[in-house]
């Protein structure tokens, strides 16, 4: 390769491996644990649990139930439940919310025990090369892999509505930018959104000493009801069956039938992934916000501009006169939208060869994209397999399926 080539190998021969996993969140770690169990030659790259440790508010509780918040590994019980029992942490499958710190401590313990070989360097370039792949790591070292599993999670896909984008980061940020809320003490902050992230942030901001306003398009803020403990009646089991995505018949179907979901027409799949379970918060967040912050439901942002170091929002609420709001900072808790083009570390030639539905990759039954040997797991796979893949609960399905296929096609590779 020429000296100007961004993929130039700095020195020595590159390392050659069968499989490279990019990302060490719940999906990357679970896939690694399963590949380990099947004796596949692999390397896994990335900082363990980086999204959860850096981009979620301290003090947060998980939205998913305890039983649905385990990483997946073959063999003995490696669940969150057994971690909590071993460490004397109060646990219940349904009624005790899981704290962010318990979940990240559990996942880091999982990594140390089951994926000790994790290489914590980030992958800065991925390109196809000689029928396989070339990965460049953050320190310049290059690795060649026959196959690559992209388990890069959600962080590339944070979504801020266009109307807010021109205001600049000093005045508008995405919810994922705030691990600590201390900088907002005594400030006037407007949170946009109606989902759990928005409510969680609004509660945290209020408790930090900020003046908080929540702006949402929805007619009301929806809180899920407190989970029922003990056995459910037959009618409750039929009407609201339990599932890894929470109670409900549809959620149960999306958990049980991801292979069937794959056969739905693409526009319907994408619509379901976008809308299923949207905006709703766990029951325990209600007392932390209601009556404590200003809630403006049924309001949509029409325009935003920055004057005199404040953001001026014009909101419409269906009435002839728009409402104006002046605030120090706007936080968009408006979620994540997969767009393959945002994965800039993938060389454009390779990115352009990945067939998509909408802006999500089209995947085979084994999570393989249209480019042979390139797999996607986690949120990017939700467009194919449904809402299950947006949550930790989907790690079992994805890790089993991907590792099985990779092990079975080892010789062919
Ligand atoms: C506020 C909030 C609360 C949530 N609560 C829940 C919940 O209660 N239950 C639930 O199931 N889900 C929840 N989710 C969704 C959750 O994010 C996903 O379920 C989960 O993170 C998916 O795991 P993942 O491994 O796909 O992604 P991630 O956790 O995002 O992990 C991906 C990893 O890949 C790494 N990575 C990315 N690019 C590279 C690269 N180039 N090189 C190396 N490493 C790289 C990242 O640093 C990261 O560590 C929540 C999301 C948010 C934003």
XYZ file of C-alpha atoms and ligand atoms in Angstrom, residues 22-28 45-47 49-52 56 60 62-64 122-123 151-154 156 197 336 345 378 390-392, ligand 1:
86
model
C -16.384 -4.616 17.201
C -18.023 -3.346 20.401
C -18.029 -4.594 23.998
C -21.535 -3.706 25.156
C -24.142 -6.357 26.080
C -24.258 -7.721 22.501
C -20.510 -7.801 21.786
C -12.506 -4.807 20.558
C -13.810 -1.806 22.471
C -14.164 -0.303 25.938
C -19.968 -1.183 28.542
C -18.906 2.283 27.337
C -22.417 3.441 26.391
C -23.848 2.510 29.767
C -26.611 7.276 30.708
C -30.759 5.802 36.493
C -33.269 0.174 34.046
C -36.574 0.139 32.251
C -36.326 -3.607 31.673
C -11.455 1.085 19.524
C -11.620 0.252 15.833
C -21.994 -4.833 17.760
C -21.469 -1.086 17.931
C -24.731 -0.326 19.686
C -26.585 2.952 19.842
C -23.613 6.573 16.563
C -34.958 8.992 29.048
C -31.887 6.941 18.417
C -15.321 4.234 10.557
C -28.109 -4.976 18.461
C -33.298 -3.003 20.795
C -32.946 -4.522 24.245
C -30.507 -6.558 26.298
C -31.165 5.955 28.644
C -31.289 4.549 28.109
C -31.810 3.554 28.920
C -31.922 2.256 28.438
N -32.444 1.298 29.259
C -32.525 0.019 28.829
C -33.024 -1.007 29.680
O -33.452 -0.770 30.800
N -33.025 -2.295 29.218
C -32.571 -2.621 27.976
O -32.588 -3.796 27.613
N -32.111 -1.675 27.135
C -32.074 -0.364 27.526
N -31.597 0.613 26.684
C -31.163 0.213 25.332
C -29.702 -0.221 25.439
O -28.897 0.831 25.048
C -29.459 -1.459 24.594
O -30.302 -2.491 25.042
C -28.039 -2.021 24.749
O -27.101 -1.019 25.013
C -27.683 -2.770 23.530
O -26.383 -3.269 23.664
P -25.306 -3.114 22.493
O -24.159 -3.958 22.871
O -25.967 -3.347 21.196
O -24.976 -1.566 22.475
P -24.086 -0.622 23.440
O -24.433 -0.843 24.860
O -24.245 0.742 22.868
O -22.635 -1.144 23.217
C -21.914 -0.954 22.036
C -20.465 -0.839 22.390
O -19.699 -0.759 21.188
C -18.664 0.160 21.384
N -18.186 0.635 20.093
C -18.839 1.409 19.206
N -18.061 1.658 18.146
C -16.898 1.039 18.366
C -15.683 0.952 17.630
N -15.528 1.541 16.446
N -14.656 0.230 18.159
C -14.809 -0.374 19.358
N -15.930 -0.315 20.103
C -16.962 0.383 19.610
C -19.295 1.237 22.244
O -18.315 1.983 22.874
C -20.144 0.412 23.186
O -19.448 0.032 24.333
C -31.488 1.921 27.140
C -30.950 2.937 26.318
C -30.874 4.227 26.798
C -30.295 5.289 25.907
